[in-house]
Coordinates of C-alpha atoms and ligand atoms in Angstrom, one line a residue:
X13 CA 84.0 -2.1 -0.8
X14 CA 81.5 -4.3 1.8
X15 CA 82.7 -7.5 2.3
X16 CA 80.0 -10.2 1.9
X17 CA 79.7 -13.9 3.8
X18 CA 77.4 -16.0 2.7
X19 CA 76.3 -19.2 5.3
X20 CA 75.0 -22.3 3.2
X21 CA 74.8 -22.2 -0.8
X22 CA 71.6 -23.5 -1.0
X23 CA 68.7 -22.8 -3.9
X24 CA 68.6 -19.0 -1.7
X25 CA 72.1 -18.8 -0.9
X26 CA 73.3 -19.6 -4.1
X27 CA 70.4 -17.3 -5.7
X28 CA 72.0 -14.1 -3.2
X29 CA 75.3 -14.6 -4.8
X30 CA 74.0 -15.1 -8.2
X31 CA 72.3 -11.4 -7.6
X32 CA 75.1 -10.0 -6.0
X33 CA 76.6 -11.2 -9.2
X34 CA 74.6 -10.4 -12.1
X35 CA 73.5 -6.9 -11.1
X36 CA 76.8 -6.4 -9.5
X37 CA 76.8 -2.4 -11.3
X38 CA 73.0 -1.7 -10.5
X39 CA 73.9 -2.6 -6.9
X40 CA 76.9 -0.1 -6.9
X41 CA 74.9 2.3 -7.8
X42 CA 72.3 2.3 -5.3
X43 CA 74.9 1.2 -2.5
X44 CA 78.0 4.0 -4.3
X45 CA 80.9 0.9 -3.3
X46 CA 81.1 -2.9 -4.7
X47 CA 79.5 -5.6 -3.0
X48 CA 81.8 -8.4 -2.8
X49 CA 81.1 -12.3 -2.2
X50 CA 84.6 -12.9 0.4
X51 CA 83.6 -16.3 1.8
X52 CA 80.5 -18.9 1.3
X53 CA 80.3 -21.6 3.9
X54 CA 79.2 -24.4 3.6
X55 CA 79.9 -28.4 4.3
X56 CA 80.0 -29.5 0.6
X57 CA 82.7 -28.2 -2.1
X58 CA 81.3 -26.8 -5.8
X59 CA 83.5 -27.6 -8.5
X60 CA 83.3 -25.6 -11.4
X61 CA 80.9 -22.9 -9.7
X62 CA 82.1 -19.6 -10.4
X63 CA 82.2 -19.4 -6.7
X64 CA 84.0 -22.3 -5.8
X65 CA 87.1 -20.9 -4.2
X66 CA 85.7 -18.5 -1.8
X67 CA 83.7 -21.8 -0.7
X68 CA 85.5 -22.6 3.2
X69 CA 83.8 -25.1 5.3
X70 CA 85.0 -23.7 8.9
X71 CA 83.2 -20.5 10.5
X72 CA 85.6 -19.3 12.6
X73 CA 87.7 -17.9 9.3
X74 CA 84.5 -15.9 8.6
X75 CA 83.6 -14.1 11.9
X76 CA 86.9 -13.9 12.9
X77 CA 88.3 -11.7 9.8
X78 CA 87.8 -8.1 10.3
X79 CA 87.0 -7.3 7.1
X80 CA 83.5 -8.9 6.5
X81 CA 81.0 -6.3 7.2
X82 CA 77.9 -8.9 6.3
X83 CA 76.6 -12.0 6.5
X84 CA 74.0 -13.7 4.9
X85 CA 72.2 -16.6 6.8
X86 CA 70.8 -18.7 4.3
X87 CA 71.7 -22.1 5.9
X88 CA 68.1 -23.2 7.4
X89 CA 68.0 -25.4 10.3
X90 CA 67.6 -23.4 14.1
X91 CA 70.5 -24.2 16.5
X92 CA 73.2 -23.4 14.2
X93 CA 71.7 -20.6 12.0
X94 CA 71.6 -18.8 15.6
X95 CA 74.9 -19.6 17.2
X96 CA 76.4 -18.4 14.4
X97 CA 74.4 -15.4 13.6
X98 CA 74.4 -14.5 17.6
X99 CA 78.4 -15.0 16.8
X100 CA 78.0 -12.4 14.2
X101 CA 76.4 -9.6 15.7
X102 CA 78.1 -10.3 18.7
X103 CA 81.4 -9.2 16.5
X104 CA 79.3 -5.8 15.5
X105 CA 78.7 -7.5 12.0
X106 CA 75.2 -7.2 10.2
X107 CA 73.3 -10.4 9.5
X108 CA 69.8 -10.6 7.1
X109 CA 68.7 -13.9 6.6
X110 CA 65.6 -15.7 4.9
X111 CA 65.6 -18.1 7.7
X112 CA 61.7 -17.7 9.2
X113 CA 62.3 -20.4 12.2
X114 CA 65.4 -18.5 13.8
X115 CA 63.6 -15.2 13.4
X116 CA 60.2 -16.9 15.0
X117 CA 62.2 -18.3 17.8
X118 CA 64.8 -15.5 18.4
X119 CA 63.9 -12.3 16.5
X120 CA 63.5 -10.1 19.3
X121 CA 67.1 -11.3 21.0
X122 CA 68.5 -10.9 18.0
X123 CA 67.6 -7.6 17.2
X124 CA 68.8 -6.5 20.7
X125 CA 72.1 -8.1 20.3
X126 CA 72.4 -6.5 16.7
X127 CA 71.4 -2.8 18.5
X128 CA 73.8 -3.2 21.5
X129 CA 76.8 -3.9 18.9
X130 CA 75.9 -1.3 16.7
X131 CA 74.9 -3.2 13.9
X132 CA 71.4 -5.0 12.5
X133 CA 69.9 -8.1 12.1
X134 CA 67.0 -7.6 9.0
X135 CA 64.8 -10.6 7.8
X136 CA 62.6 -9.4 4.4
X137 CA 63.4 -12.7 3.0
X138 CA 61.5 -14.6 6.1
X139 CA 58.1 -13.7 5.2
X140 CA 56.1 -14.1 1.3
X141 CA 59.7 -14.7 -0.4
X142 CA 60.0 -12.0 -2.8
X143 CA 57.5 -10.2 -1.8
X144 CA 58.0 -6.7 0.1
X145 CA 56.2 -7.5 3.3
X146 CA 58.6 -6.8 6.2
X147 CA 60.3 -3.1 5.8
X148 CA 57.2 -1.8 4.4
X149 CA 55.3 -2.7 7.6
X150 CA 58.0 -0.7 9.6
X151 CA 58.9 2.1 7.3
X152 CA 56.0 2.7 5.3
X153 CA 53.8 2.3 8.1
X154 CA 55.4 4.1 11.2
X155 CA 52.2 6.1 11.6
X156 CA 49.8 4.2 11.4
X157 CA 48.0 1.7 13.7
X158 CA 48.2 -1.7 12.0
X159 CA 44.1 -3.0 12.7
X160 CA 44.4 -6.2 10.5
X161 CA 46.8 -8.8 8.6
X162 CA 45.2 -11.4 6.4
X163 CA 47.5 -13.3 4.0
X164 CA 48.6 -16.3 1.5
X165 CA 51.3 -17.3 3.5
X166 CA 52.1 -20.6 1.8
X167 CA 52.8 -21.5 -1.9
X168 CA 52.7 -24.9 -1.1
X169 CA 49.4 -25.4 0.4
X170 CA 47.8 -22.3 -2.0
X171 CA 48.8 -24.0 -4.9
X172 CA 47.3 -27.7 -3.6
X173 CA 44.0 -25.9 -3.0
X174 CA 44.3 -24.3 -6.4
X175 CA 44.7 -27.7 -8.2
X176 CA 41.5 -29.0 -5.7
X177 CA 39.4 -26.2 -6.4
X178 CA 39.8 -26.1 -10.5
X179 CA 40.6 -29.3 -11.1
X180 CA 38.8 -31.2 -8.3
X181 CA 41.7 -33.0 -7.4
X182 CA 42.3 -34.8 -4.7
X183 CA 44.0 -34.2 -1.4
X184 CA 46.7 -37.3 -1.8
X185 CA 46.9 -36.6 -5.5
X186 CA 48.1 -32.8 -5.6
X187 CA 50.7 -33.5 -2.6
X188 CA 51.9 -35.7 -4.2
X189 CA 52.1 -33.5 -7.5
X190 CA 53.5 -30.6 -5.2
X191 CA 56.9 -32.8 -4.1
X192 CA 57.0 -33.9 -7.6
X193 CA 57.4 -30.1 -8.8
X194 CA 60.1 -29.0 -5.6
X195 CA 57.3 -27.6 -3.6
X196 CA 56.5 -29.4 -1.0
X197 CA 59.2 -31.4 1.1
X198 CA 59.0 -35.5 1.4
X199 CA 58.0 -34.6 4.8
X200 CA 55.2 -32.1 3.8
X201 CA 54.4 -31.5 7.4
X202 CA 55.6 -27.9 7.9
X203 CA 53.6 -26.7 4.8
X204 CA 50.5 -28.9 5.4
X205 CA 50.2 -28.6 8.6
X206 CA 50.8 -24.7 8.6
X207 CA 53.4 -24.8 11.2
X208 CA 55.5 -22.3 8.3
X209 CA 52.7 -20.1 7.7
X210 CA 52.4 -19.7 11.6
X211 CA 55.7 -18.9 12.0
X212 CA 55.0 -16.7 9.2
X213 CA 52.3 -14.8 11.0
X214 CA 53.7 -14.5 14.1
X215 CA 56.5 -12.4 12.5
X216 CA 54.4 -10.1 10.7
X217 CA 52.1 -9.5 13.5
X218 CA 55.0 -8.9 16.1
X219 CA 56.8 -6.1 14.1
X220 CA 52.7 -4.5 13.4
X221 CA 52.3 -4.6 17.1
X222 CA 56.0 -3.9 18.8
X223 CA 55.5 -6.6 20.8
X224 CA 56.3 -10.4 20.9
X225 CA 53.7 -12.7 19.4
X226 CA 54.9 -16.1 20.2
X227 CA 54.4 -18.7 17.5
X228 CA 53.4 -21.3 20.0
X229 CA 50.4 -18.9 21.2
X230 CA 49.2 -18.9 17.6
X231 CA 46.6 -21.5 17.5
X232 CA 47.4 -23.3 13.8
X233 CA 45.1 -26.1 11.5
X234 CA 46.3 -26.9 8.3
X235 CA 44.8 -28.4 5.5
X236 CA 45.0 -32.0 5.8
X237 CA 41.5 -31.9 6.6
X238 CA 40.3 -30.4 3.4
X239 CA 38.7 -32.8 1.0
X240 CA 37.3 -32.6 -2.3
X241 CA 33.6 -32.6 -0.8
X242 CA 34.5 -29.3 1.4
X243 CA 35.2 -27.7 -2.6
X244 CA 31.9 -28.7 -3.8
X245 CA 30.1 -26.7 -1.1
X246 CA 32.6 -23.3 -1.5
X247 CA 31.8 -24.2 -5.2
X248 CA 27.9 -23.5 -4.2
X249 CA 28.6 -20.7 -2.1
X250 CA 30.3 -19.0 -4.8
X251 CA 33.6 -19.5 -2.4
X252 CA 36.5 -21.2 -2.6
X253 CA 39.3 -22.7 0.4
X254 CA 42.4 -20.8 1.4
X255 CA 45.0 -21.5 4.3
X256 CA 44.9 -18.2 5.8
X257 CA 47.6 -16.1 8.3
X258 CA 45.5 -13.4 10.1
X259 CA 45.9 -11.4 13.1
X260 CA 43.7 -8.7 14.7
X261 CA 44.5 -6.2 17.0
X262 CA 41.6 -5.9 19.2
X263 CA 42.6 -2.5 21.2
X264 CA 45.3 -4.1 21.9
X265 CA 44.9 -7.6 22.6
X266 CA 45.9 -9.8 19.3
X267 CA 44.1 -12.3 18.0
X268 CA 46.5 -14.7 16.0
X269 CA 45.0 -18.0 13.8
X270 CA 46.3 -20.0 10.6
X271 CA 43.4 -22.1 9.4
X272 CA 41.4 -22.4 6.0
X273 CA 39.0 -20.4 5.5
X274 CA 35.8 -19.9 2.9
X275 CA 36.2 -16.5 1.3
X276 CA 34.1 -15.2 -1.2
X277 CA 35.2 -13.7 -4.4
X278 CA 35.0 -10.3 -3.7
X279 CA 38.1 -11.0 -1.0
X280 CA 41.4 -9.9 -2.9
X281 CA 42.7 -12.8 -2.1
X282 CA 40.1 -15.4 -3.8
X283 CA 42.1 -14.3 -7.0
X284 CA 45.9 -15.6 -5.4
X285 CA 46.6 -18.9 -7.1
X286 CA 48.7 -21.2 -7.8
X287 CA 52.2 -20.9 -5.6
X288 CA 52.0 -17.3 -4.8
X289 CA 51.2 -15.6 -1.8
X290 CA 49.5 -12.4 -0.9
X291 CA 49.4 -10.0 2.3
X292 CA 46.5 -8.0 3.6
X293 CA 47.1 -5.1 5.5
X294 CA 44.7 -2.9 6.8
X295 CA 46.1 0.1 8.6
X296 CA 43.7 2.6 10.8
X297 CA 44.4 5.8 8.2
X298 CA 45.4 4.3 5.2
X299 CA 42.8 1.8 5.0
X300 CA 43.4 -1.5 2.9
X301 CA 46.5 -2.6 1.6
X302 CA 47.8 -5.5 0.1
X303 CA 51.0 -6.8 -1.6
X304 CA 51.7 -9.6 -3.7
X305 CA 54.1 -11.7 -5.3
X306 CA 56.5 -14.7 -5.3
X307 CA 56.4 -16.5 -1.6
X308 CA 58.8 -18.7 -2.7
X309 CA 61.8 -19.6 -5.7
X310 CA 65.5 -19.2 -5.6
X311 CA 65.7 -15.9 -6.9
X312 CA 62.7 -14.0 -6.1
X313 CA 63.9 -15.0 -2.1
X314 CA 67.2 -14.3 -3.0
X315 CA 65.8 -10.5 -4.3
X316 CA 64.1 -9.7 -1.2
X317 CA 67.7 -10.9 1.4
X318 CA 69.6 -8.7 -1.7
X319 CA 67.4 -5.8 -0.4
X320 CA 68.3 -6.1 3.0
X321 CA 72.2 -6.5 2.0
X322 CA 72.5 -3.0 0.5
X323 CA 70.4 -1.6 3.4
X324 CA 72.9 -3.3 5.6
X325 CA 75.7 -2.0 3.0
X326 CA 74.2 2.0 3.2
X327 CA 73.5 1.5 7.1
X328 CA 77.2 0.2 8.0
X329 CA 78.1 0.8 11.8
X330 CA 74.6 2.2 12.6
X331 CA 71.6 0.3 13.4
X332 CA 69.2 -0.3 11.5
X333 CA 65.7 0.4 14.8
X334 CA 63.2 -2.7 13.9
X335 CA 60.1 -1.7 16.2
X336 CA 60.0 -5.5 18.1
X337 CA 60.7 -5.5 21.7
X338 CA 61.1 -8.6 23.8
X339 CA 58.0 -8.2 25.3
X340 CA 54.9 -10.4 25.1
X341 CA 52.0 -9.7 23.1
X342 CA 48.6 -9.7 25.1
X343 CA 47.0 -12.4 23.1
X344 CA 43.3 -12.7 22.8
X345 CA 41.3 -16.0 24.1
X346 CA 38.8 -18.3 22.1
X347 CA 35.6 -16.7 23.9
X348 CA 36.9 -13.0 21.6
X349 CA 37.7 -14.8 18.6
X350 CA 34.4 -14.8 16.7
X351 CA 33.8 -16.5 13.6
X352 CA 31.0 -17.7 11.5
X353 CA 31.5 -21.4 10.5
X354 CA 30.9 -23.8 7.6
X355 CA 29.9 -27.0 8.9
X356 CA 29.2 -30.6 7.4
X357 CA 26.8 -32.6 8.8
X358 CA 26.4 -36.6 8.5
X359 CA 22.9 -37.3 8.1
X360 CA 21.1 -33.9 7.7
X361 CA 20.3 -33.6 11.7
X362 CA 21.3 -30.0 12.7
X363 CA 19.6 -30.2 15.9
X364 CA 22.4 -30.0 17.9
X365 CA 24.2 -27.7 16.4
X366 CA 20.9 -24.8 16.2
X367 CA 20.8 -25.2 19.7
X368 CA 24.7 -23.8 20.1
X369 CA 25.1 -21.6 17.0
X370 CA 22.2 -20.6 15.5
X371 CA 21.9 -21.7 11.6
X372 CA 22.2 -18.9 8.7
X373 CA 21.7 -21.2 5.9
X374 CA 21.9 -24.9 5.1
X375 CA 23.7 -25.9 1.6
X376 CA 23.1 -29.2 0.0
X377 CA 26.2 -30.4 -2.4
X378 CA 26.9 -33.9 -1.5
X379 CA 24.5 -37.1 -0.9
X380 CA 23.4 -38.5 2.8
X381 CA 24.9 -34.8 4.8
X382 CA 24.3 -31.3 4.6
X383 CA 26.6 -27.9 4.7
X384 CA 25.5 -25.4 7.6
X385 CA 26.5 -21.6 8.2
X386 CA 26.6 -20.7 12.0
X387 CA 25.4 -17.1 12.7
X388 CA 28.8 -15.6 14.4
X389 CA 29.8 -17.4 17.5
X390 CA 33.1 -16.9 19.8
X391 CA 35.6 -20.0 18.8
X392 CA 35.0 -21.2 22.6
X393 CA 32.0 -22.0 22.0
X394 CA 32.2 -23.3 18.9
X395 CA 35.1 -25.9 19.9
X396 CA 32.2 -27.0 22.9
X397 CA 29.3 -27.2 20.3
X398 CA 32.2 -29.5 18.2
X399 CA 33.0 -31.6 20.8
X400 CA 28.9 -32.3 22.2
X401 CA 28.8 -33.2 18.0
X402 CA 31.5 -35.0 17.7
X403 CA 29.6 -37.9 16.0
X404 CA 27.8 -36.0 13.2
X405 CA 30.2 -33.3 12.3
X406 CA 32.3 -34.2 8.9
X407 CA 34.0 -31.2 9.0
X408 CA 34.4 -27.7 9.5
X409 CA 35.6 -24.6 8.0
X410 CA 35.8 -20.5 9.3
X411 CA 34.0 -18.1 7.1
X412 CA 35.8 -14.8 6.5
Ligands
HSE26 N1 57.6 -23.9 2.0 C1 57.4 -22.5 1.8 C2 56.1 -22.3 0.9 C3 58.6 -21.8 1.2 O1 55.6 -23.2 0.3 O2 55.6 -21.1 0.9 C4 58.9 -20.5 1.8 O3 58.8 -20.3 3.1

């Protein structure tokens, strides 16, 4: 029998243990011993939970007894999430956690403490929830040269675009409508902002490359920018507005952005609504990929850290090699990241912006401005063109 922790039961934590519950004799088979819940910490108590007495509120009773083989970190939060999985490992026991922040900020120290102890740190439930986005990109991928990720990182901000672009809702109206449904926090600024779909990408792309991509290197624009006008225009263009993780390897050199972009509707993921989330992954041999699913929900997150739990369960005493070294990623500057651009323009003069960028096609949706596509142009010079403009440019958006 494994012996199972569980830190914080939360909506994932409590989902794990609901799992480890209800399929309790499809998990033996696939793992040939029981899986049992031993402790779940956490500060609060949970009367009349099934689970309520193996609820203990001090750590030290959980990585100091012999007999737990895993834990699960579903706690949230940075500092404390890592002390105690460090503590963990540390003790040769495996940890898998949903928590995207501690692996962002840690992931590669982690993983090198979990190898040293003989043990392994796994993290499917950190990226696209449900979806099966992290082992695939190290097991089902080992030969291949990873040329491109593109994905719906966030069901938060793809299902506010949704709502803006079928319903022509406002901005203020479908945040508002998104904390009302659980999706986005009072303080939507992680999801808005794209500060979790960084995090998000800087994961993916570090375990496709082997090497460190540092979240703070990945330059990040969320949506709060996007406004009902910006719709009408992707409207015209037969496009429509979605906050995008991508990273390019560039022989080498990665190219890292979270930013909305205009894609047409012949891009796989125009058709990713709503709050779920898709990954593009574009390999040198086998071509195009993508996977799709659930980003976020108790159960479908709590599915994907199950996953990792009987991998830790079949694995026990060996480690589990996750191709991320602590080494840092060659990242690629503004003057190679080349984009065309959708850009509004107060009062129809694109004078100064021909002179920069050169003009593809001008759109006309929206009284007293105009909607311009650049030809490509590096982002450095883009951001210069911005800046001399400053005064007639409403707003902008990349065109994939
Ligand atoms: N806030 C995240 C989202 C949840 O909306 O996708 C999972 O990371």
């Amino acid at each position: 029998m494994k012996q199972v922790a569980i830190l914080g039961y939360g909506t994932v934590g409590s989902g794990v243990a609901q799992i480890l519950e209800d399929n309790k004799e499809i998990i033996k088979k696939r793992t040939s011993e029981e899986i049992n819940v031993k402790y779940i910490l956490d500060l609060r108590d949970f009367p009349g939970d099934i689970f309520e007495k193996k609820v203990v509120h001090d750590y030290s009773i959980i990585v100091n007894d012999p007999e737990v083989d895993i834990v699960v970190e579903t706690m949230g939060g940075i500092d404390i999430a890592y002390k105690f999985t460090k503590e963990a490992l540390l003790k040769g026991k495996s940890v898998c956690t949903s928590n995207k922040a501690v692996v962002a900020e840690h992931g590669p120290e982690l993983l090198k403490t979990a190898k040293d102890n003989s043990c392994s740190y796994l993290f499917e439930a950190s990226v696209g929830g449900g979806i099966p986005i992290i082992r695939p990109l190290y097991t089902s991928f080992p030969g291949e040269k990873v040329e491109e990720i593109v994905g719906i990182l966030n069901g938060t901000t793809n299902f506010m675009l949704t709502k803006m672009d079928e319903e022509g809702c406002k901005y203020d109206d479908v945040l508002k409508e998104a904390q009302a449904k659980g999706y986005a926090e009072q303080n939507p600024e992680a999801d808005v902002c794209g500060h979790d779909a960084c995090r998000k990408i800087a994961i993916l792309t570090s375990l496709s490359m082997g090497k460190t991509v540092y979240y703070q290197d990945v330059k990040t624009e969320g949506i709060t920018n996007i406004t009902k006008a910006d719709f009408e225009y992707a409207k015209k263009l037969g496009r429509s507005i979605k906050l995008l993780g991508m990273s390019k390897n560039l022989d080498g050199k990665c190219l890292a952005l979270v930013a909305p972009f205009m894609i047409d509707a012949k891009n796989p993921l125009y058709s990713v609504r709503d709050v779920f989330n898709a990954v593009c992954v574009k390999g040198n041999m086998v071509g195009d990929t993508m996977f799709y699913g659930q980003g976020a929900g108790k159960l479908a997150t709590a599915s994907a850290v199950v996953s990792d739990v009987i991998d830790l369960a079949k694995n026990a005493g060996k480690n589990i090699e996750c191709p991320w070294e602590d080494i840092k990623a060659d990242m690629a500057t503004d003057a190679e990241k080349k984009f065309k651009y959708f850009i509004r323009v107060k009062g129809k003069d694109i004078k100064g912006i021909e002179q920069f960028a050169g003009v593809e096609n001008t759109i006309e949706a929206v009284d007293g401005e105009i909607g311009v596509i650049t030809s490509i142009m590096s982002e450095d010079k883009f951001m210069e063109m911005k800046e001399k403009n400053a005064d007639s440019i409403l707003n902008y958006i990349r065109i994939l």
